[in-house]
Coordinates of N, CA, C and O in Angstrom, one line a residue:
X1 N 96.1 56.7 79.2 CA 95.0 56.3 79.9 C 95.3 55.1 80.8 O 95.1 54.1 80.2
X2 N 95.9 54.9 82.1 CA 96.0 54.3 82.7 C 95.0 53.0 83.3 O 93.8 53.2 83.3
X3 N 95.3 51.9 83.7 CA 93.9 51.3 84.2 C 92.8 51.6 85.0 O 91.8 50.9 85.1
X4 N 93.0 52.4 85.6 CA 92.2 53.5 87.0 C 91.1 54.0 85.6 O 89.9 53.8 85.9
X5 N 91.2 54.5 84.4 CA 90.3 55.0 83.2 C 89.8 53.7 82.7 O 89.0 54.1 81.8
X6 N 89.7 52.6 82.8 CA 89.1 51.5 81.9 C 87.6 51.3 83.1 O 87.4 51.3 84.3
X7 N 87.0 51.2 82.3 CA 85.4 51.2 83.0 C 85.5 50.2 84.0 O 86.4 49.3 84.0
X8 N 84.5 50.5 85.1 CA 84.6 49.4 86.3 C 84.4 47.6 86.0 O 84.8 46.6 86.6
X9 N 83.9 47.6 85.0 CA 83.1 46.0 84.7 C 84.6 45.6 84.0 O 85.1 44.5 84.2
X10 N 85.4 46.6 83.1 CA 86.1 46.1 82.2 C 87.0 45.9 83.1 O 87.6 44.9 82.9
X11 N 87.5 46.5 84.1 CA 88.8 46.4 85.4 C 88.4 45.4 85.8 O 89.1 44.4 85.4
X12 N 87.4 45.1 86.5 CA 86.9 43.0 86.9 C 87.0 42.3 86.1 O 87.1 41.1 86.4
X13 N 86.9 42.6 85.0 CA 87.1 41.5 84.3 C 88.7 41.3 83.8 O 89.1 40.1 83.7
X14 N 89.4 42.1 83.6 CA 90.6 42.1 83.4 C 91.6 41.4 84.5 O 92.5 40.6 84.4
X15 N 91.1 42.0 85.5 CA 91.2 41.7 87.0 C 91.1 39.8 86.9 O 92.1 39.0 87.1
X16 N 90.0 39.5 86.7 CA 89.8 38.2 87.0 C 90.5 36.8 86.2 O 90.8 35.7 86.6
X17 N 90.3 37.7 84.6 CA 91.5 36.7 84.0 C 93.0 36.7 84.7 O 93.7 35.7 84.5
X18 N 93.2 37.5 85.2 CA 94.8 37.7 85.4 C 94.6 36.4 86.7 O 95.4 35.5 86.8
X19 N 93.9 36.5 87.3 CA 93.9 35.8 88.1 C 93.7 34.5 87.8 O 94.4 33.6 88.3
X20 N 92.7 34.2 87.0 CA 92.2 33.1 86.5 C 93.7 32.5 85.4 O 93.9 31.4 85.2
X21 N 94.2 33.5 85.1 CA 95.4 32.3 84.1 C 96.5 32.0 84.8 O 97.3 31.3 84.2
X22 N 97.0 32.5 86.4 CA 97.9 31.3 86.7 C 97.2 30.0 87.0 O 97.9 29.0 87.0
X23 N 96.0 29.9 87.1 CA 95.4 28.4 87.5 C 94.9 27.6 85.9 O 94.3 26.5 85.9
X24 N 95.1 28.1 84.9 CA 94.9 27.9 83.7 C 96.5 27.5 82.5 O 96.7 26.9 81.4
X25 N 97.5 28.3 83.9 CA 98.7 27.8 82.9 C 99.5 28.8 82.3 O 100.7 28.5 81.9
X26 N 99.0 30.0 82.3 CA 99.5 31.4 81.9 C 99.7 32.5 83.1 O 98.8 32.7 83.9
X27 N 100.6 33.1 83.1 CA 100.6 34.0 84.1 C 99.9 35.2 84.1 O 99.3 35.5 83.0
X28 N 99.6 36.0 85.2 CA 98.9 37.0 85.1 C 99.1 37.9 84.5 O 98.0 38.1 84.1
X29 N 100.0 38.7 84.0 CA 100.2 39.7 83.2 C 100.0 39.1 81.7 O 99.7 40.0 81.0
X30 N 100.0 38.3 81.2 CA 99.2 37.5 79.9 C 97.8 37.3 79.8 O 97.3 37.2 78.7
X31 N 97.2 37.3 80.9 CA 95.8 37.1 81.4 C 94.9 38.0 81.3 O 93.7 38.0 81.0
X32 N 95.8 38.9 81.6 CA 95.2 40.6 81.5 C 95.3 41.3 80.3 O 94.8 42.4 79.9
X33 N 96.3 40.7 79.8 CA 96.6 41.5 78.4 C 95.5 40.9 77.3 O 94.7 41.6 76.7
X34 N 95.6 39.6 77.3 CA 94.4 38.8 76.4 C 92.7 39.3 76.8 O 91.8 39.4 76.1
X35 N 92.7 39.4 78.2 CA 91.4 40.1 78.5 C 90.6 41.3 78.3 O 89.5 41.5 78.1
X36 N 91.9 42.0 78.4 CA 92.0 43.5 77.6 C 91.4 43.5 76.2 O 90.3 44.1 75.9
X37 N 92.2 42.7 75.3 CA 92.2 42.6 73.8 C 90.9 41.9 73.7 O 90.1 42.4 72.9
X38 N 90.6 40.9 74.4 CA 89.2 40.4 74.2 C 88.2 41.3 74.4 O 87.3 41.3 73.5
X39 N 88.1 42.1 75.4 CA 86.8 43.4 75.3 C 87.4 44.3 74.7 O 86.7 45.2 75.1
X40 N 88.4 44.7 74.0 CA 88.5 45.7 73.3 C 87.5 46.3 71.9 O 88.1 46.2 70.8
X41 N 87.1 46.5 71.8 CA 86.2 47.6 71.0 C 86.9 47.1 69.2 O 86.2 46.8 68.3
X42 N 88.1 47.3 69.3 CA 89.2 47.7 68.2 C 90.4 46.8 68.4 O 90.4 46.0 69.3
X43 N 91.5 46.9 67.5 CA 92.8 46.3 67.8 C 93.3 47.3 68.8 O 92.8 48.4 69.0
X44 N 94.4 46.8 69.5 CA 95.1 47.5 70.2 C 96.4 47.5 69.8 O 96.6 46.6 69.0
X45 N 97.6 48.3 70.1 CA 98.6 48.1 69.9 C 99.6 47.9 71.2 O 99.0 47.8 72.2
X46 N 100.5 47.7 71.2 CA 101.2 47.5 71.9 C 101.5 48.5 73.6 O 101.6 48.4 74.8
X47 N 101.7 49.4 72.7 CA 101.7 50.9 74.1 C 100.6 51.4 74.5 O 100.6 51.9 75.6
X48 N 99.3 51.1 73.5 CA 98.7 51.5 74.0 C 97.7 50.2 75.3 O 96.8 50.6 75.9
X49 N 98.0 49.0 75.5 CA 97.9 48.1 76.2 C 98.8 48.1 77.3 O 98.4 47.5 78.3
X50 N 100.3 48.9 77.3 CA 101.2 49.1 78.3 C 100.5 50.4 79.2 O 100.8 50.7 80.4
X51 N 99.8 50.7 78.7 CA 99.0 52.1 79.3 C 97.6 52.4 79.9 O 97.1 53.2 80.7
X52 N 97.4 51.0 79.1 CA 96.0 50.9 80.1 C 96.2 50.0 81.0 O 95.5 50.2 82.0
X53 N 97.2 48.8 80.9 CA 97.1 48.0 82.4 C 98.5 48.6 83.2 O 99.2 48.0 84.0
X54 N 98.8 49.7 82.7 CA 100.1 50.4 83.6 C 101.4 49.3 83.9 O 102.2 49.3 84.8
X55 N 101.2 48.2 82.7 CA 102.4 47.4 82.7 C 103.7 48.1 81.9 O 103.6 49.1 81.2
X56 N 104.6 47.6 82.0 CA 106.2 48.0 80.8 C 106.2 47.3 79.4 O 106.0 46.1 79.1
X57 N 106.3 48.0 79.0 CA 105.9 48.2 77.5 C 107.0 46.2 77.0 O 106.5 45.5 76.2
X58 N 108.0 45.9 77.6 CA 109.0 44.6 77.7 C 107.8 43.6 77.5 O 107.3 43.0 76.5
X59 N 107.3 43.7 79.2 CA 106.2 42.8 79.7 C 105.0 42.7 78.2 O 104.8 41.6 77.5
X60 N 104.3 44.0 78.1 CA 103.4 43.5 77.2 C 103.9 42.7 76.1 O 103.3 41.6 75.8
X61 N 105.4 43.2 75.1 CA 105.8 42.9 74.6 C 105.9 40.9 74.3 O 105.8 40.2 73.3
X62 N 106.3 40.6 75.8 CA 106.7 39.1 75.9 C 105.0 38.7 76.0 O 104.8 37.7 75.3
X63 N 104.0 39.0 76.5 CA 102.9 38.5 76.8 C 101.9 38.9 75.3 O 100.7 38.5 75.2
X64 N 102.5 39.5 74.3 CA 102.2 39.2 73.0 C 102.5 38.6 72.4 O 101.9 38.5 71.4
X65 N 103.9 37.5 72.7 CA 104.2 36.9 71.8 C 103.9 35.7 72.0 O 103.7 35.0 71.0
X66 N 103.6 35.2 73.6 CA 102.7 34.6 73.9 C 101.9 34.0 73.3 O 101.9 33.0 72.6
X67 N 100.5 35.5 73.9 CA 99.1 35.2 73.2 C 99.4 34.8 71.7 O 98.6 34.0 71.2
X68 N 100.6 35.4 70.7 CA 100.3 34.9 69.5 C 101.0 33.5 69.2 O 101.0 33.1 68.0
X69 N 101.5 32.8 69.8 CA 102.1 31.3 69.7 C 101.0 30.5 70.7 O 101.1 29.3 70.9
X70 N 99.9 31.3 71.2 CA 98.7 30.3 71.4 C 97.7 30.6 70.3 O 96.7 30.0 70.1
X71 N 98.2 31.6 69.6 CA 97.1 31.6 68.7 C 95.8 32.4 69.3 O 94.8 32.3 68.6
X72 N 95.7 33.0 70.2 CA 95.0 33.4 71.1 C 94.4 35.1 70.8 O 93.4 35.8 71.2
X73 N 95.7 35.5 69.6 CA 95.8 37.2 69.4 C 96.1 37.0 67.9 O 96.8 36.2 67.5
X74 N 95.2 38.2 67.0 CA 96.2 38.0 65.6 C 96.4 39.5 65.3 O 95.6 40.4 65.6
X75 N 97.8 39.7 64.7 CA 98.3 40.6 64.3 C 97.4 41.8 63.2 O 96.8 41.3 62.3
X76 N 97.5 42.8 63.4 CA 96.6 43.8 62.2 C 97.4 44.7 61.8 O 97.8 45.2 62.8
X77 N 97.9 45.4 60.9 CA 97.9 46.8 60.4 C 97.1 47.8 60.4 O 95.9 47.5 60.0
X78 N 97.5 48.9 60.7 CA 96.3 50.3 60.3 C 96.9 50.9 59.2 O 98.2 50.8 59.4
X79 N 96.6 51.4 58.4 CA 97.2 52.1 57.1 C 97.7 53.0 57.6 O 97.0 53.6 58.5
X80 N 99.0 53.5 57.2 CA 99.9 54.9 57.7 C 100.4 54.5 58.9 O 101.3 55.2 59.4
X81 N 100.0 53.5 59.6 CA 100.8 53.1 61.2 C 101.3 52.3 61.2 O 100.8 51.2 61.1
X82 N 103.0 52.6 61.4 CA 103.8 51.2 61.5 C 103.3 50.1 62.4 O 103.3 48.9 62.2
X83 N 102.8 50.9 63.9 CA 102.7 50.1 65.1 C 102.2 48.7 64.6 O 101.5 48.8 63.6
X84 N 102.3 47.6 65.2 CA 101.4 46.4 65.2 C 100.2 46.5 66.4 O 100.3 47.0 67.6
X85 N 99.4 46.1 65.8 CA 98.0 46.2 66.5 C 97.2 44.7 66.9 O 96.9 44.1 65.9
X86 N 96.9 44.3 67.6 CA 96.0 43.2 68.4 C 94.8 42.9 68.9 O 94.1 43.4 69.8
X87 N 94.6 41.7 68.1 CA 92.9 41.7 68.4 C 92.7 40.1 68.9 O 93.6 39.3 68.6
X88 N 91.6 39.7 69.5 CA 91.3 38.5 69.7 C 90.3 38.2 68.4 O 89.8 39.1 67.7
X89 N 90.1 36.7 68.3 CA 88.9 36.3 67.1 C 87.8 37.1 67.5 O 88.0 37.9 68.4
X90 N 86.9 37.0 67.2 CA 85.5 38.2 67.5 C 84.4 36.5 67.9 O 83.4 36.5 68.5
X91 N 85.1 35.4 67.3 CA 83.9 34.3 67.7 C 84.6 33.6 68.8 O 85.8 33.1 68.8
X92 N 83.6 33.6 70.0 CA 84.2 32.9 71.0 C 84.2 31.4 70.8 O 85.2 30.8 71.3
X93 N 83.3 30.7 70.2 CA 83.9 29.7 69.3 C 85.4 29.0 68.9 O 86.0 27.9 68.9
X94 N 85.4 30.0 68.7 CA 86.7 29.8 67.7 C 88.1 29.9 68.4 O 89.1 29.2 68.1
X95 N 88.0 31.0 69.5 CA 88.4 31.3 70.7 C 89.1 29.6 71.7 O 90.3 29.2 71.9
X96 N 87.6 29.1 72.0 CA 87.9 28.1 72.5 C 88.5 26.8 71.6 O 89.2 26.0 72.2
X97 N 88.4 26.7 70.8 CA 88.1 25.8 69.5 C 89.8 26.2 69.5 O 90.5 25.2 69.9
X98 N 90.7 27.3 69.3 CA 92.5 27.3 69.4 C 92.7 26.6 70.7 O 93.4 25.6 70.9
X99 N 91.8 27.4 71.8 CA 92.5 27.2 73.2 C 92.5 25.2 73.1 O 93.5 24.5 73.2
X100 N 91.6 24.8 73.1 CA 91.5 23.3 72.8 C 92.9 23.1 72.1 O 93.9 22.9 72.8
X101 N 93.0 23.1 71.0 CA 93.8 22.6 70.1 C 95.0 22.5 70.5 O 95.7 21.5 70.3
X102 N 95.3 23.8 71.1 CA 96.3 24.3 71.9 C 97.0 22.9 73.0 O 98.0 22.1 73.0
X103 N 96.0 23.2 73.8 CA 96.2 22.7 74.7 C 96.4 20.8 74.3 O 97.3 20.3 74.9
X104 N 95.6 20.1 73.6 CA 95.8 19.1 73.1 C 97.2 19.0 72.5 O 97.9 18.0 72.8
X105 N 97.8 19.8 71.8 CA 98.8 19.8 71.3 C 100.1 19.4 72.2 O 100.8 18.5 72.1
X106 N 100.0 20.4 73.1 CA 100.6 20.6 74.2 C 101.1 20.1 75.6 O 102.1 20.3 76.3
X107 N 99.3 19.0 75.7 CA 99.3 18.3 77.1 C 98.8 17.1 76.3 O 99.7 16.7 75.6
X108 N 98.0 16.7 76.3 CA 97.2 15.6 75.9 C 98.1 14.8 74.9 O 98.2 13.7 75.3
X109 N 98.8 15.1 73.5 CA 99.0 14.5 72.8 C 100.8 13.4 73.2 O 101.0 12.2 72.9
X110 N 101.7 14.7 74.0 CA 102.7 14.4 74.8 C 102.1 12.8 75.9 O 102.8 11.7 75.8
X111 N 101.1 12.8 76.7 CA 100.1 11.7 77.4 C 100.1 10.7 76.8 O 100.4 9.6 77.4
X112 N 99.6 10.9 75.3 CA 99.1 9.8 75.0 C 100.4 9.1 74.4 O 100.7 8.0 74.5
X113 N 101.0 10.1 73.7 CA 102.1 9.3 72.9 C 103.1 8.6 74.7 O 103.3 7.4 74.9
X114 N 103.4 9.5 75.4 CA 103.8 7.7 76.8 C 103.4 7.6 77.0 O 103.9 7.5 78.1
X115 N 101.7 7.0 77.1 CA 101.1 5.6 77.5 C 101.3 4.6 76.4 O 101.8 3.5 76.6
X116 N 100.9 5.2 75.1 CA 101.1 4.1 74.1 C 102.8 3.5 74.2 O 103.0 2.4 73.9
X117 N 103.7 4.3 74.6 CA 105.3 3.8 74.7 C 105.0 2.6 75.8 O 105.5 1.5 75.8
X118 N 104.3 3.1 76.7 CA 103.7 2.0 78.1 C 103.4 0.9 77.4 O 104.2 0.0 77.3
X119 N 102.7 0.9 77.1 CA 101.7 0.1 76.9 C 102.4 -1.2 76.3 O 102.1 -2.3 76.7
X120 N 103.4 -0.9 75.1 CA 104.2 -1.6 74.3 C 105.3 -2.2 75.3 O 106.1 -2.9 74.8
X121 N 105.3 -2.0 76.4 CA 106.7 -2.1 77.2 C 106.0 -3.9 77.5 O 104.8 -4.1 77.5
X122 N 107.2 -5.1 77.8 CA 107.0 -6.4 78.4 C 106.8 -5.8 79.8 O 107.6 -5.0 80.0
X123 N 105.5 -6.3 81.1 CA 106.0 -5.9 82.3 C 106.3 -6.9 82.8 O 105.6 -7.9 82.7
X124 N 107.5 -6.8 83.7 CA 108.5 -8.3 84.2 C 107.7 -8.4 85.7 O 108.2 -9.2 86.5
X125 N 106.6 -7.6 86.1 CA 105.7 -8.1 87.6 C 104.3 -8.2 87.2 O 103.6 -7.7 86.3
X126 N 104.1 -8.9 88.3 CA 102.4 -8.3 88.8 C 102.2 -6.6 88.9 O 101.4 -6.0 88.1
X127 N 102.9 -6.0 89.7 CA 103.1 -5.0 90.0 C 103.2 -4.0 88.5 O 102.6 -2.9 88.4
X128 N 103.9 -4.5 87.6 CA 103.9 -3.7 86.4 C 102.4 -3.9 85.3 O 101.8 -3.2 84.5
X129 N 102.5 -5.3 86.0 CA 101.1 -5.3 85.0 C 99.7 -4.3 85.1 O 99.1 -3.7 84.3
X130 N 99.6 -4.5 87.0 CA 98.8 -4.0 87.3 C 98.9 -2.2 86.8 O 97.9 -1.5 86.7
X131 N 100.2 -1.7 86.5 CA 100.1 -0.6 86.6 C 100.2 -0.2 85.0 O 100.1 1.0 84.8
X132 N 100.2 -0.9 84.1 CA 100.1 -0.8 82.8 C 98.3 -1.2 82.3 O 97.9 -0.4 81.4
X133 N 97.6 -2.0 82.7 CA 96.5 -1.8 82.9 C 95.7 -0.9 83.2 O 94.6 -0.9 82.7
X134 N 96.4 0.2 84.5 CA 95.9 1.0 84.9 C 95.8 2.3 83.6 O 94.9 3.0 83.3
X135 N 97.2 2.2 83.1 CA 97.7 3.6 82.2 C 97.0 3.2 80.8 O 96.7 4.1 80.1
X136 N 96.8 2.0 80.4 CA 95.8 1.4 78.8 C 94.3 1.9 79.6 O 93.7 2.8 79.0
X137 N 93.8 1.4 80.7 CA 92.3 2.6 80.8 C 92.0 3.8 80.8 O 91.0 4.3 80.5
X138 N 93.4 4.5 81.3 CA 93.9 6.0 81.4 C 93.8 6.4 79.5 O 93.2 7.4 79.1
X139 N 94.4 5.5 78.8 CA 94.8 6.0 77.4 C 93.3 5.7 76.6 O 92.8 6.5 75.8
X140 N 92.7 4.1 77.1 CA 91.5 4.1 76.3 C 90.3 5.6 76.5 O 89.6 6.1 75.6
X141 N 90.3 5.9 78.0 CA 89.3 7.2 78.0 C 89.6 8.4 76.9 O 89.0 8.7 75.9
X142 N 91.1 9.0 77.7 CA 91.7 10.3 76.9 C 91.2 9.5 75.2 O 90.2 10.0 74.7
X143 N 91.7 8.8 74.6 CA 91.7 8.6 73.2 C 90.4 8.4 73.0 O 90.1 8.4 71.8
X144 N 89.2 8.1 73.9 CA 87.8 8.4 73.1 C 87.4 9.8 73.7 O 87.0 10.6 72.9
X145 N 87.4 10.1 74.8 CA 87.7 11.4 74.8 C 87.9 12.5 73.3 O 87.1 13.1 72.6
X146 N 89.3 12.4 73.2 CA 89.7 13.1 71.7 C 89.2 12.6 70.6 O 89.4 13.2 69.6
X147 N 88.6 11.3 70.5 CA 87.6 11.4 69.4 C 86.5 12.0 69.1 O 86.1 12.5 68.0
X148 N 85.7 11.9 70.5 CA 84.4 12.6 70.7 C 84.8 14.2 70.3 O 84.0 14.8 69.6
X149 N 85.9 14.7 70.7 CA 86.4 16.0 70.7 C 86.4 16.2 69.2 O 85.7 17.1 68.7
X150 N 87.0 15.7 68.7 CA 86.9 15.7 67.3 C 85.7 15.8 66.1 O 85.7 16.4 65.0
X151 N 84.8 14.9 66.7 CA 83.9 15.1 65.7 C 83.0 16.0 66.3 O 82.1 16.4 65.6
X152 N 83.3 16.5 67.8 CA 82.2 18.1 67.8 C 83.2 19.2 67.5 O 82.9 20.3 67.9
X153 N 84.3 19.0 66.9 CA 84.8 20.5 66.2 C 84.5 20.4 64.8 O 84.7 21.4 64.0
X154 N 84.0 19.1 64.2 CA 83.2 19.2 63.1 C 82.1 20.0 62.7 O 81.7 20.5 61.7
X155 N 81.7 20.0 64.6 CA 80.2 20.5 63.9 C 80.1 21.9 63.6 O 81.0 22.7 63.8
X156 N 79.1 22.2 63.0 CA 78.8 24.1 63.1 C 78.7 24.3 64.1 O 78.3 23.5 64.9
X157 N 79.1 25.6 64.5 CA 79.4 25.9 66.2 C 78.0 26.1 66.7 O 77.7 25.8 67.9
X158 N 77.2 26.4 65.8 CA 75.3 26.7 66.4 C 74.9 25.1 66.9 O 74.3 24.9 67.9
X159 N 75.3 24.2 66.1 CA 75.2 22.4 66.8 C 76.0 22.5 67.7 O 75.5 22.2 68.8
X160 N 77.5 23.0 67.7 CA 77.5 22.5 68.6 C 77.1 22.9 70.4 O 77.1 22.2 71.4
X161 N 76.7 24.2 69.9 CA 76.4 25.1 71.0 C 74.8 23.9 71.7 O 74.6 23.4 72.9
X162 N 74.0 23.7 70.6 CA 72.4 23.1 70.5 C 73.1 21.6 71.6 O 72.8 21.3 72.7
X163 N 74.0 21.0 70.8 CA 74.8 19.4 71.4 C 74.7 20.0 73.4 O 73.8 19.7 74.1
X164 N 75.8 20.9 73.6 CA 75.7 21.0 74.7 C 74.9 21.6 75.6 O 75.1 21.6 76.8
X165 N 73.8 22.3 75.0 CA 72.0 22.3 75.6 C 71.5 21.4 76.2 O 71.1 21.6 77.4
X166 N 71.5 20.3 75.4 CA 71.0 19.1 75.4 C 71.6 18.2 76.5 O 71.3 17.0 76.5
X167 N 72.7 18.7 77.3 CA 73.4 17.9 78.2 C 72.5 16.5 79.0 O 72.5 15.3 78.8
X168 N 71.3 17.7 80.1 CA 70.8 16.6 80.6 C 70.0 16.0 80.1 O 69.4 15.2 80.9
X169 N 69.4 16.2 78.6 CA 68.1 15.7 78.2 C 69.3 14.1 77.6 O 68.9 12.9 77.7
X170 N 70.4 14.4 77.2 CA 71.0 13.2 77.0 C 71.4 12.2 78.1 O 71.8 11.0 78.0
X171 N 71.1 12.9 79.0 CA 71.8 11.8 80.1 C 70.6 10.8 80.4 O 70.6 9.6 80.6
X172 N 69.4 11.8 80.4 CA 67.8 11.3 80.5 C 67.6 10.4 79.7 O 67.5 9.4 80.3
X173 N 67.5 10.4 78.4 CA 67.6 9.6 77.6 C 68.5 8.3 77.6 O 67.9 7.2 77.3
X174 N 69.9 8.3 78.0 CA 70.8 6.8 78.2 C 70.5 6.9 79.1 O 71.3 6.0 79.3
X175 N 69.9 7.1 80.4 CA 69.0 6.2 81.6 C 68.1 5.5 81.6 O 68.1 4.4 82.3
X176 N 66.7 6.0 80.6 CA 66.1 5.5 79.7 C 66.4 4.4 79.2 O 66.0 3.5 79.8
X177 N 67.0 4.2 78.3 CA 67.7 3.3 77.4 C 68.3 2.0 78.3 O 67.7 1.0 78.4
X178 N 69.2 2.2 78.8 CA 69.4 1.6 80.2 C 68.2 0.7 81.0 O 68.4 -0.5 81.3
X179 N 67.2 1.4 81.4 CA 66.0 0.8 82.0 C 65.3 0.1 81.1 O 64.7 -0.8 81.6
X180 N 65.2 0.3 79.8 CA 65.0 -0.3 78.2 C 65.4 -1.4 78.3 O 64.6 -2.4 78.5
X181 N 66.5 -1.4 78.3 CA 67.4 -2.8 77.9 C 68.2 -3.5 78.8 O 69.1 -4.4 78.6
X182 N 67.5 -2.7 80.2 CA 68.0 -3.7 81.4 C 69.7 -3.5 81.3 O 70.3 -4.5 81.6
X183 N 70.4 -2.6 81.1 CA 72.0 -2.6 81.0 C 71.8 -1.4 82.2 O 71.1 -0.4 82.1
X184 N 72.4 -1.7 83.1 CA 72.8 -0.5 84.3 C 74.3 -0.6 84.3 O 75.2 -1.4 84.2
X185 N 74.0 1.2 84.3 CA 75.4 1.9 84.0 C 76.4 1.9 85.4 O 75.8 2.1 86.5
X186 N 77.7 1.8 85.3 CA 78.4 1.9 86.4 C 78.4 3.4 87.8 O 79.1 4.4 87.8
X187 N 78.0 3.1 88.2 CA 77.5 4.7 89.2 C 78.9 5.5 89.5 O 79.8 4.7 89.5
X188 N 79.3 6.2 89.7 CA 80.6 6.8 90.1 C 80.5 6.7 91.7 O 79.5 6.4 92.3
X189 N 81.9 6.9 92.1 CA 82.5 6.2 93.4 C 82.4 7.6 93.7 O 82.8 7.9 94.8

């Protein structure tokens, strides 16, 4: 069943990840393969994913090994079928909650560990100070940043779903608070 057979909604959307993961970090033929697997009904296997997006069986191959070193795909058996079979988590939750981790692992944690090497460095100018200064407000954000991050993968995903509801009724509130107590917040540039 070639991709010309995958329903119209399911071809855009396949379509659009592919497109959407070179700007995410992943190439297109990864993009489409994980998109696939994500509306898939069932696990898939390998050929039969080479068949619906009319890619080479190689390609899906490398773009499964991929998705499974992001953690993005997990492996299944079917009884009586050697093939290996692929599914995404079924909670998109959980989904995001790797892709995070992932990517912290990845970008974020590499960041932080050289600024903190920065940070420790003697700077012999003005010129270095100024720019070590710059990279300690760079590290103090990211590092409350990944704290806040942290205690909302704490929560139950229904909080945390409820937490990000609540976006502007929170912002409403610390303006409030603010006009309360006479503290005005710094406005963005």
């Amino acid at each position: 069943m070639p991709a010309s057979a995958l329903p119209p909604l399911s071809r855009q959307f396949v379509a659009h990840f592919g497109e959407m993961g070179s700007k995410w970090g992943i190439n297109r033929t990864v993009g489409q393969i994980y998109a696939l697997i994500f509306i898939s009904e069932r696990a898939l296997n390998a050929d039969e994913i080479a068949e619906l997006l009319e890619f080479s069986r190689s390609n899906v191959s490398m773009g499964l090994k991929e998705l499974q070193a992001w953690r993005l795909v997990h492996l299944r058996h079917q009884p009586g079928d050697r093939r290996e079979y692929f599914e995404a988590p079924s909670d998109v939750w959980e989904i995001f909650r790797v892709l995070a981790e992932e990517r912290r692992r990845r970008e974020i944690e590499p960041t932080l560990s050289m600024l903190r090497s920065a940070m420790l460095e003697e700077p012999s100018s003005d010129e270095e100070r100024h720019a070590q200064q710059r990279m300690r407000e760079m590290y103090d954000l990211i590092d409350r940043l990944m704290k806040w991050f942290d205690e909302v993968q704490r929560l139950a995903p229904e909080t945390a779903m409820q937490l990000m509801g609540l976006g502007a009724t929170v912002t409403k509130v610390l303006g409030l608070k603010d006009r309360i107590t006479g503290t005005a917040r710094k406005k963005a540039p």
